[in-house]
Every structure is written in structure tokens, then in C-alpha cells.
PDB file of N, CA and C in Angstrom:
ATOM      1  N   UNK H 850     -45.813 -28.693   5.193  1.00 77.00           N
ATOM      2  CA  UNK H 850     -46.732 -29.806   5.004  1.00 77.00           C
ATOM      3  C   UNK H 850     -46.136 -30.884   4.276  1.00 77.00           C
ATOM      4  N   UNK H 851     -45.368 -30.527   3.302  1.00 75.00           N
ATOM      5  CA  UNK H 851     -44.622 -31.702   2.557  1.00 75.00           C
ATOM      6  C   UNK H 851     -43.680 -32.446   3.376  1.00 75.00           C
ATOM      7  N   UNK H 852     -42.966 -31.747   4.411  1.00 77.00           N
ATOM      8  CA  UNK H 852     -42.073 -32.514   5.239  1.00 77.00           C
ATOM      9  C   UNK H 852     -42.833 -33.431   6.103  1.00 77.00           C
ATOM     10  N   UNK H 853     -43.965 -32.916   6.668  1.00 79.00           N
ATOM     11  CA  UNK H 853     -44.766 -33.846   7.569  1.00 79.00           C
ATOM     12  C   UNK H 853     -45.338 -35.022   6.795  1.00 79.00           C
ATOM     13  N   UNK H 854     -45.779 -34.789   5.468  1.00 78.00           N
ATOM     14  CA  UNK H 854     -46.174 -35.958   4.663  1.00 78.00           C
ATOM     15  C   UNK H 854     -45.033 -36.859   4.436  1.00 78.00           C
ATOM     16  N   UNK H 855     -43.854 -36.459   4.151  1.00 76.00           N
ATOM     17  CA  UNK H 855     -42.708 -37.258   3.825  1.00 76.00           C
ATOM     18  C   UNK H 855     -42.260 -38.124   4.939  1.00 76.00           C
ATOM     19  N   UNK H 856     -42.511 -37.514   6.138  1.00 81.00           N
ATOM     20  CA  UNK H 856     -42.151 -38.156   7.395  1.00 81.00           C
ATOM     21  C   UNK H 856     -43.197 -39.299   7.779  1.00 81.00           C
ATOM     22  N   UNK H 857     -44.268 -39.391   7.074  1.00 82.00           N
ATOM     23  CA  UNK H 857     -45.259 -40.394   7.301  1.00 82.00           C
ATOM     24  C   UNK H 857     -46.613 -39.920   7.876  1.00 82.00           C
ATOM     25  N   UNK H 858     -46.795 -38.606   8.004  1.00 80.00           N
ATOM     26  CA  UNK H 858     -48.091 -38.112   8.477  1.00 80.00           C
ATOM     27  C   UNK H 858     -49.161 -38.347   7.383  1.00 80.00           C
ATOM     28  N   UNK H 859     -50.367 -38.647   7.986  1.00 86.00           N
ATOM     29  CA  UNK H 859     -51.450 -38.826   7.019  1.00 86.00           C
ATOM     30  C   UNK H 859     -52.099 -37.336   6.720  1.00 86.00           C
ATOM     31  N   UNK H 860     -52.564 -37.334   5.473  1.00 85.00           N
ATOM     32  CA  UNK H 860     -53.196 -35.979   5.008  1.00 85.00           C
ATOM     33  C   UNK H 860     -54.147 -35.528   6.049  1.00 85.00           C
ATOM     34  N   UNK H 861     -55.057 -36.430   6.378  1.00 88.00           N
ATOM     35  CA  UNK H 861     -56.186 -35.906   7.230  1.00 88.00           C
ATOM     36  C   UNK H 861     -55.648 -35.386   8.634  1.00 88.00           C
ATOM     37  N   UNK H 862     -54.748 -36.166   9.205  1.00 90.00           N
ATOM     38  CA  UNK H 862     -54.196 -35.673  10.450  1.00 90.00           C
ATOM     39  C   UNK H 862     -53.363 -34.464  10.307  1.00 90.00           C
ATOM     40  N   UNK H 863     -52.682 -34.166   9.270  1.00 88.00           N
ATOM     41  CA  UNK H 863     -51.990 -33.035   9.103  1.00 88.00           C
ATOM     42  C   UNK H 863     -52.903 -31.798   8.853  1.00 88.00           C
ATOM     43  N   UNK H 864     -53.996 -32.000   8.128  1.00 90.00           N
ATOM     44  CA  UNK H 864     -54.984 -30.889   7.938  1.00 90.00           C
ATOM     45  C   UNK H 864     -55.682 -30.620   9.241  1.00 90.00           C
ATOM     46  N   UNK H 865     -55.977 -31.552  10.030  1.00 91.00           N
ATOM     47  CA  UNK H 865     -56.605 -31.387  11.425  1.00 91.00           C
ATOM     48  C   UNK H 865     -55.673 -30.672  12.320  1.00 91.00           C
ATOM     49  N   UNK H 866     -54.388 -31.049  12.331  1.00 91.00           N
ATOM     50  CA  UNK H 866     -53.421 -30.216  13.099  1.00 91.00           C
ATOM     51  C   UNK H 866     -53.289 -28.754  12.769  1.00 91.00           C
ATOM     52  N   UNK H 867     -53.269 -28.459  11.509  1.00 90.00           N
ATOM     53  CA  UNK H 867     -53.176 -27.108  10.905  1.00 90.00           C
ATOM     54  C   UNK H 867     -54.412 -26.300  11.313  1.00 90.00           C
ATOM     55  N   UNK H 868     -55.618 -26.839  11.189  1.00 92.00           N
ATOM     56  CA  UNK H 868     -56.829 -26.201  11.447  1.00 92.00           C
ATOM     57  C   UNK H 868     -56.822 -25.919  13.059  1.00 92.00           C
ATOM     58  N   UNK H 869     -56.478 -26.948  13.889  1.00 93.00           N
ATOM     59  CA  UNK H 869     -56.418 -26.860  15.371  1.00 93.00           C
ATOM     60  C   UNK H 869     -55.391 -25.658  15.693  1.00 93.00           C
ATOM     61  N   UNK H 870     -54.264 -25.603  15.059  1.00 92.00           N
ATOM     62  CA  UNK H 870     -53.316 -24.517  15.398  1.00 92.00           C
ATOM     63  C   UNK H 870     -53.789 -23.294  14.929  1.00 92.00           C
ATOM     64  N   UNK H 871     -54.594 -23.148  13.934  1.00 91.00           N
ATOM     65  CA  UNK H 871     -55.127 -21.853  13.539  1.00 91.00           C
ATOM     66  C   UNK H 871     -56.277 -21.436  14.407  1.00 91.00           C
ATOM     67  N   UNK H 872     -57.167 -22.340  14.838  1.00 92.00           N
ATOM     68  CA  UNK H 872     -58.352 -22.036  15.556  1.00 92.00           C
ATOM     69  C   UNK H 872     -58.009 -21.734  17.075  1.00 92.00           C
ATOM     70  N   UNK H 873     -56.943 -22.115  17.576  1.00 94.00           N
ATOM     71  CA  UNK H 873     -56.541 -21.803  18.994  1.00 94.00           C
ATOM     72  C   UNK H 873     -56.461 -20.390  19.168  1.00 94.00           C
ATOM     73  N   UNK H 874     -55.682 -19.597  18.397  1.00 94.00           N
ATOM     74  CA  UNK H 874     -55.624 -18.092  18.752  1.00 94.00           C
ATOM     75  C   UNK H 874     -56.874 -17.335  18.324  1.00 94.00           C
ATOM     76  N   UNK H 875     -57.580 -17.853  17.333  1.00 92.00           N
ATOM     77  CA  UNK H 875     -58.828 -17.260  16.946  1.00 92.00           C
ATOM     78  C   UNK H 875     -59.900 -17.465  18.051  1.00 92.00           C
ATOM     79  N   UNK H 876     -59.935 -18.606  18.681  1.00 92.00           N
ATOM     80  CA  UNK H 876     -60.905 -18.901  19.729  1.00 92.00           C
ATOM     81  C   UNK H 876     -60.623 -18.106  20.968  1.00 92.00           C
ATOM     82  N   UNK H 877     -59.264 -17.924  21.230  1.00 94.00           N
ATOM     83  CA  UNK H 877     -58.907 -17.191  22.391  1.00 94.00           C
ATOM     84  C   UNK H 877     -59.276 -15.713  22.243  1.00 94.00           C
ATOM     85  N   UNK H 878     -58.992 -15.259  21.072  1.00 93.00           N
ATOM     86  CA  UNK H 878     -59.199 -13.799  20.730  1.00 93.00           C
ATOM     87  C   UNK H 878     -60.678 -13.526  20.753  1.00 93.00           C
ATOM     88  N   UNK H 879     -61.526 -14.485  20.170  1.00 91.00           N
ATOM     89  CA  UNK H 879     -63.001 -14.457  20.244  1.00 91.00           C
ATOM     90  C   UNK H 879     -63.505 -14.302  21.594  1.00 91.00           C
ATOM     91  N   UNK H 880     -62.951 -15.208  22.492  1.00 91.00           N
ATOM     92  CA  UNK H 880     -63.498 -15.235  23.837  1.00 91.00           C
ATOM     93  C   UNK H 880     -63.143 -13.837  24.610  1.00 91.00           C
ATOM     94  N   UNK H 881     -61.900 -13.398  24.391  1.00 93.00           N
ATOM     95  CA  UNK H 881     -61.637 -12.133  25.088  1.00 93.00           C
ATOM     96  C   UNK H 881     -62.411 -10.866  24.487  1.00 93.00           C
ATOM     97  N   UNK H 882     -62.610 -11.133  23.212  1.00 90.00           N
ATOM     98  CA  UNK H 882     -63.474  -9.928  22.530  1.00 90.00           C
ATOM     99  C   UNK H 882     -64.849 -10.014  23.041  1.00 90.00           C
ATOM    100  N   UNK H 883     -65.568 -11.261  23.226  1.00 88.00           N
ATOM    101  CA  UNK H 883     -66.874 -11.532  23.664  1.00 88.00           C
ATOM    102  C   UNK H 883     -66.908 -11.007  25.091  1.00 88.00           C
ATOM    103  N   UNK H 884     -65.929 -11.306  25.904  1.00 89.00           N
ATOM    104  CA  UNK H 884     -65.924 -10.805  27.347  1.00 89.00           C
ATOM    105  C   UNK H 884     -65.918  -9.275  27.295  1.00 89.00           C
ATOM    106  N   UNK H 885     -65.062  -8.652  26.558  1.00 89.00           N
ATOM    107  CA  UNK H 885     -64.988  -7.218  26.468  1.00 89.00           C
ATOM    108  C   UNK H 885     -66.301  -6.647  26.143  1.00 89.00           C
ATOM    109  N   UNK H 886     -66.837  -7.166  25.154  1.00 86.00           N
ATOM    110  CA  UNK H 886     -68.090  -6.597  24.646  1.00 86.00           C
ATOM    111  C   UNK H 886     -69.266  -6.732  25.629  1.00 86.00           C
ATOM    112  N   UNK H 887     -69.287  -7.940  26.374  1.00 85.00           N
ATOM    113  CA  UNK H 887     -70.222  -8.174  27.503  1.00 85.00           C
ATOM    114  C   UNK H 887     -70.071  -7.158  28.577  1.00 85.00           C
ATOM    115  N   UNK H 888     -68.796  -6.839  28.961  1.00 88.00           N
ATOM    116  CA  UNK H 888     -68.596  -6.066  30.052  1.00 88.00           C
ATOM    117  C   UNK H 888     -68.979  -4.653  29.671  1.00 88.00           C
ATOM    118  N   UNK H 889     -68.655  -4.050  28.465  1.00 86.00           N
ATOM    119  CA  UNK H 889     -69.067  -2.821  27.970  1.00 86.00           C
ATOM    120  C   UNK H 889     -70.631  -2.723  27.863  1.00 86.00           C
ATOM    121  N   UNK H 890     -71.270  -3.881  27.381  1.00 84.00           N
ATOM    122  CA  UNK H 890     -72.746  -3.937  27.254  1.00 84.00           C
ATOM    123  C   UNK H 890     -73.397  -3.667  28.535  1.00 84.00           C
ATOM    124  N   UNK H 891     -72.996  -4.432  29.601  1.00 84.00           N
ATOM    125  CA  UNK H 891     -73.733  -4.418  30.900  1.00 84.00           C
ATOM    126  C   UNK H 891     -73.433  -3.071  31.630  1.00 84.00           C
ATOM    127  N   UNK H 892     -72.344  -2.308  31.238  1.00 86.00           N
ATOM    128  CA  UNK H 892     -72.162  -0.943  31.902  1.00 86.00           C
ATOM    129  C   UNK H 892     -72.721   0.035  31.091  1.00 86.00           C
ATOM    130  N   UNK H 893     -72.901  -0.058  29.765  1.00 85.00           N
ATOM    131  CA  UNK H 893     -73.349   1.101  28.871  1.00 85.00           C
ATOM    132  C   UNK H 893     -74.944   0.942  28.845  1.00 85.00           C
ATOM    133  N   UNK H 894     -75.430  -0.221  28.679  1.00 80.00           N
ATOM    134  CA  UNK H 894     -76.947  -0.463  28.602  1.00 80.00           C
ATOM    135  C   UNK H 894     -77.470  -1.422  29.654  1.00 80.00           C
ATOM    136  N   UNK H 895     -77.357  -0.957  30.911  1.00 82.00           N
ATOM    137  CA  UNK H 895     -77.808  -2.008  31.962  1.00 82.00           C
ATOM    138  C   UNK H 895     -79.287  -2.182  31.860  1.00 82.00           C
ATOM    139  N   UNK H 896     -79.800  -3.462  31.913  1.00 79.00           N
ATOM    140  CA  UNK H 896     -81.226  -3.781  31.995  1.00 79.00           C
ATOM    141  C   UNK H 896     -81.708  -4.086  30.546  1.00 79.00           C
ATOM    142  N   UNK H 897     -81.012  -3.732  29.547  1.00 81.00           N
ATOM    143  CA  UNK H 897     -81.564  -3.953  28.174  1.00 81.00           C
ATOM    144  C   UNK H 897     -81.350  -5.334  27.735  1.00 81.00           C
ATOM    145  N   UNK H 898     -82.134  -6.008  26.940  1.00 82.00           N
ATOM    146  CA  UNK H 898     -81.945  -7.520  26.514  1.00 82.00           C
ATOM    147  C   UNK H 898     -80.771  -7.445  25.462  1.00 82.00           C
ATOM    148  N   UNK H 899     -79.961  -8.513  25.526  1.00 78.00           N
ATOM    149  CA  UNK H 899     -78.964  -8.830  24.551  1.00 78.00           C
ATOM    150  C   UNK H 899     -79.425  -9.030  23.137  1.00 78.00           C
ATOM    151  N   UNK H 900     -78.794  -8.651  22.128  1.00 78.00           N
ATOM    152  CA  UNK H 900     -79.076  -8.911  20.820  1.00 78.00           C
ATOM    153  C   UNK H 900     -78.408 -10.258  20.385  1.00 78.00           C
ATOM    154  N   UNK H 901     -79.111 -11.315  20.598  1.00 80.00           N
ATOM    155  CA  UNK H 901     -78.559 -12.634  20.336  1.00 80.00           C
ATOM    156  C   UNK H 901     -77.799 -12.912  19.088  1.00 80.00           C
ATOM    157  N   UNK H 902     -78.417 -12.467  18.100  1.00 81.00           N
ATOM    158  CA  UNK H 902     -77.761 -12.594  16.718  1.00 81.00           C
ATOM    159  C   UNK H 902     -76.344 -11.917  16.729  1.00 81.00           C
ATOM    160  N   UNK H 903     -76.326 -10.769  17.111  1.00 79.00           N
ATOM    161  CA  UNK H 903     -75.021 -10.030  17.010  1.00 79.00           C
ATOM    162  C   UNK H 903     -74.048 -10.499  18.227  1.00 79.00           C
ATOM    163  N   UNK H 904     -74.539 -10.947  19.271  1.00 82.00           N
ATOM    164  CA  UNK H 904     -73.730 -11.298  20.408  1.00 82.00           C
ATOM    165  C   UNK H 904     -73.074 -12.748  20.255  1.00 82.00           C
ATOM    166  N   UNK H 905     -73.965 -13.617  19.674  1.00 85.00           N
ATOM    167  CA  UNK H 905     -73.556 -15.017  19.487  1.00 85.00           C
ATOM    168  C   UNK H 905     -73.142 -15.346  17.936  1.00 85.00           C
ATOM    169  N   UNK H 906     -73.935 -14.707  16.993  1.00 87.00           N
ATOM    170  CA  UNK H 906     -73.709 -14.933  15.622  1.00 87.00           C
ATOM    171  C   UNK H 906     -72.398 -14.393  15.093  1.00 87.00           C
ATOM    172  N   UNK H 907     -71.989 -13.226  15.370  1.00 86.00           N
ATOM    173  CA  UNK H 907     -70.788 -12.732  14.835  1.00 86.00           C
ATOM    174  C   UNK H 907     -69.525 -13.646  15.419  1.00 86.00           C
ATOM    175  N   UNK H 908     -69.403 -14.011  16.574  1.00 88.00           N
ATOM    176  CA  UNK H 908     -68.169 -14.761  16.875  1.00 88.00           C
ATOM    177  C   UNK H 908     -68.342 -16.150  16.213  1.00 88.00           C
ATOM    178  N   UNK H 909     -69.525 -16.689  16.200  1.00 90.00           N
ATOM    179  CA  UNK H 909     -69.616 -17.940  15.483  1.00 90.00           C
ATOM    180  C   UNK H 909     -69.186 -17.885  13.974  1.00 90.00           C
ATOM    181  N   UNK H 910     -69.623 -16.836  13.201  1.00 91.00           N
ATOM    182  CA  UNK H 910     -69.205 -16.602  11.863  1.00 91.00           C
ATOM    183  C   UNK H 910     -67.658 -16.381  11.815  1.00 91.00           C
ATOM    184  N   UNK H 911     -67.115 -15.612  12.795  1.00 91.00           N
ATOM    185  CA  UNK H 911     -65.692 -15.419  12.746  1.00 91.00           C
ATOM    186  C   UNK H 911     -64.886 -16.752  12.906  1.00 91.00           C
ATOM    187  N   UNK H 912     -65.326 -17.677  13.728  1.00 92.00           N
ATOM    188  CA  UNK H 912     -64.719 -18.874  13.868  1.00 92.00           C
ATOM    189  C   UNK H 912     -64.837 -19.775  12.694  1.00 92.00           C
ATOM    190  N   UNK H 913     -66.006 -19.746  12.100  1.00 94.00           N
ATOM    191  CA  UNK H 913     -66.302 -20.594  10.948  1.00 94.00           C
ATOM    192  C   UNK H 913     -65.521 -20.144   9.711  1.00 94.00           C
ATOM    193  N   UNK H 914     -65.381 -18.771   9.597  1.00 95.00           N
ATOM    194  CA  UNK H 914     -64.541 -18.273   8.433  1.00 95.00           C
ATOM    195  C   UNK H 914     -63.073 -18.687   8.644  1.00 95.00           C
ATOM    196  N   UNK H 915     -62.560 -18.495   9.897  1.00 93.00           N
ATOM    197  CA  UNK H 915     -61.124 -18.857  10.205  1.00 93.00           C
ATOM    198  C   UNK H 915     -60.940 -20.354  10.018  1.00 93.00           C
ATOM    199  N   UNK H 916     -61.886 -21.178  10.309  1.00 93.00           N
ATOM    200  CA  UNK H 916     -61.765 -22.622  10.131  1.00 93.00           C
ATOM    201  C   UNK H 916     -61.635 -22.952   8.587  1.00 93.00           C
ATOM    202  N   UNK H 917     -62.444 -22.332   7.856  1.00 94.00           N
ATOM    203  CA  UNK H 917     -62.507 -22.585   6.344  1.00 94.00           C
ATOM    204  C   UNK H 917     -61.145 -21.936   5.777  1.00 94.00           C
ATOM    205  N   UNK H 918     -60.786 -20.777   6.217  1.00 94.00           N
ATOM    206  CA  UNK H 918     -59.634 -20.098   5.661  1.00 94.00           C
ATOM    207  C   UNK H 918     -58.335 -20.947   6.005  1.00 94.00           C
ATOM    208  N   UNK H 919     -58.291 -21.743   7.011  1.00 93.00           N
ATOM    209  CA  UNK H 919     -57.147 -22.644   7.252  1.00 93.00           C
ATOM    210  C   UNK H 919     -57.381 -23.947   6.589  1.00 93.00           C
ATOM    211  N   UNK H 920     -58.620 -24.485   6.567  1.00 93.00           N
ATOM    212  CA  UNK H 920     -58.847 -25.889   6.186  1.00 93.00           C
ATOM    213  C   UNK H 920     -58.541 -25.949   4.598  1.00 93.00           C
ATOM    214  N   UNK H 921     -59.046 -25.014   3.889  1.00 93.00           N
ATOM    215  CA  UNK H 921     -58.970 -25.121   2.372  1.00 93.00           C
ATOM    216  C   UNK H 921     -57.509 -25.231   1.914  1.00 93.00           C
ATOM    217  N   UNK H 922     -56.624 -24.218   2.284  1.00 90.00           N
ATOM    218  CA  UNK H 922     -55.240 -24.277   1.823  1.00 90.00           C
ATOM    219  C   UNK H 922     -54.593 -25.522   2.317  1.00 90.00           C
ATOM    220  N   UNK H 923     -54.859 -25.976   3.610  1.00 89.00           N
ATOM    221  CA  UNK H 923     -54.173 -27.121   4.157  1.00 89.00           C
ATOM    222  C   UNK H 923     -54.569 -28.316   3.351  1.00 89.00           C
ATOM    223  N   UNK H 924     -55.803 -28.413   2.999  1.00 89.00           N
ATOM    224  CA  UNK H 924     -56.390 -29.584   2.404  1.00 89.00           C
ATOM    225  C   UNK H 924     -55.757 -29.642   0.969  1.00 89.00           C
ATOM    226  N   UNK H 925     -55.557 -28.533   0.283  1.00 87.00           N
ATOM    227  CA  UNK H 925     -55.127 -28.498  -1.147  1.00 87.00           C
ATOM    228  C   UNK H 925     -53.543 -28.770  -1.104  1.00 87.00           C
ATOM    229  N   UNK H 926     -52.835 -28.393  -0.117  1.00 82.00           N
ATOM    230  CA  UNK H 926     -51.449 -28.635   0.134  1.00 82.00           C
ATOM    231  C   UNK H 926     -51.284 -30.093   0.383  1.00 82.00           C
ATOM    232  N   UNK H 927     -52.179 -30.735   1.225  1.00 83.00           N
ATOM    233  CA  UNK H 927     -51.961 -32.154   1.656  1.00 83.00           C
ATOM    234  C   UNK H 927     -52.128 -33.126   0.488  1.00 83.00           C
ATOM    235  N   UNK H 928     -52.909 -32.628  -0.559  1.00 84.00           N
ATOM    236  CA  UNK H 928     -53.069 -33.525  -1.707  1.00 84.00           C
ATOM    237  C   UNK H 928     -51.941 -33.547  -2.561  1.00 84.00           C
ATOM    238  N   UNK H 929     -50.911 -32.750  -2.543  1.00 80.00           N
ATOM    239  CA  UNK H 929     -49.718 -32.619  -3.368  1.00 80.00           C
ATOM    240  C   UNK H 929     -48.854 -33.793  -2.916  1.00 80.00           C
ATOM    241  N   UNK H 930     -48.139 -34.413  -3.868  1.00 78.00           N
ATOM    242  CA  UNK H 930     -47.150 -35.397  -3.667  1.00 78.00           C
ATOM    243  C   UNK H 930     -46.018 -34.810  -2.820  1.00 78.00           C
ATOM    244  N   UNK H 931     -45.692 -35.387  -1.608  1.00 73.00           N
ATOM    245  CA  UNK H 931     -44.580 -34.864  -0.820  1.00 73.00           C
ATOM    246  C   UNK H 931     -43.327 -34.685  -1.557  1.00 73.00           C
ATOM    247  N   UNK H 932     -42.920 -35.545  -2.326  1.00 76.00           N
ATOM    248  CA  UNK H 932     -41.659 -35.497  -3.015  1.00 76.00           C
ATOM    249  C   UNK H 932     -41.634 -34.271  -3.950  1.00 76.00           C
ATOM    250  N   UNK H 933     -42.696 -34.061  -4.646  1.00 73.00           N
ATOM    251  CA  UNK H 933     -42.710 -32.931  -5.454  1.00 73.00           C
ATOM    252  C   UNK H 933     -42.558 -31.539  -4.796  1.00 73.00           C
ATOM    253  N   UNK H 934     -43.230 -31.536  -3.597  1.00 66.00           N
ATOM    254  CA  UNK H 934     -43.174 -30.368  -2.736  1.00 66.00           C
ATOM    255  C   UNK H 934     -41.779 -30.144  -2.190  1.00 66.00           C
ATOM    256  N   UNK H 935     -41.137 -31.229  -1.804  1.00 68.00           N
ATOM    257  CA  UNK H 935     -39.758 -31.005  -1.250  1.00 68.00           C
ATOM    258  C   UNK H 935     -38.725 -30.699  -2.403  1.00 68.00           C
ATOM    259  N   UNK H 936     -38.891 -31.190  -3.557  1.00 75.00           N
ATOM    260  CA  UNK H 936     -38.112 -30.865  -4.633  1.00 75.00           C
ATOM    261  C   UNK H 936     -38.237 -29.418  -4.995  1.00 75.00           C
ATOM    262  N   UNK H 937     -39.280 -28.732  -4.865  1.00 68.00           N
ATOM    263  CA  UNK H 937     -39.524 -27.357  -5.041  1.00 68.00           C
ATOM    264  C   UNK H 937     -38.817 -26.445  -4.049  1.00 68.00           C
ATOM    265  N   UNK H 938     -38.704 -26.936  -2.838  1.00 63.00           N
ATOM    266  CA  UNK H 938     -38.131 -26.302  -1.826  1.00 63.00           C
ATOM    267  C   UNK H 938     -36.640 -26.328  -1.956  1.00 63.00           C
TER     268      UNK H 938
END
């Protein structure tokens, strides 16, 4: 992050890039997991209604937690002076 800031990147853009890079595999994993659960559900419990809270709420919470877990450290690191960060490296 310090190198990106030293090369002229803005803090908001760098934080956005880091969150996007983190959410890409989380979203793909959530989609595959959601599809697997749906396939198992329709074969194990055919004709029964879906539990919307569990079926949609859990993946939503997973993505929100992943977004916060990547945004908070990136935001904190982007506030640091780039030269101080590069000096420590």
C-alpha cells in the first residue's frame, strides 16, 4: 500500500482496489457454495419451502464480514504517510 501511495495512487482508490481484490474470491466461493447447497436441498428435501433467512442471509453476512475485514486494515494503512511506510520496509 505504501508503494502504491508513493507512486501517486489516491487512498480511496487503493482501498477500493484492495476490497475488490478480496471480494472477488469470496463472492465466487459464496456463489459455488450457494449452488451446492441449493442442489443438495432440492434433492434431499424436494417440495419443501426454502428458509430464506438461512439461504440468503448467511451468504450476505459472509460477504459483508469479508468486506469489512478487508476495508478496515486497508483504510488504516492508506492513512499512513507513504514515506514512513517505505522507510520501515
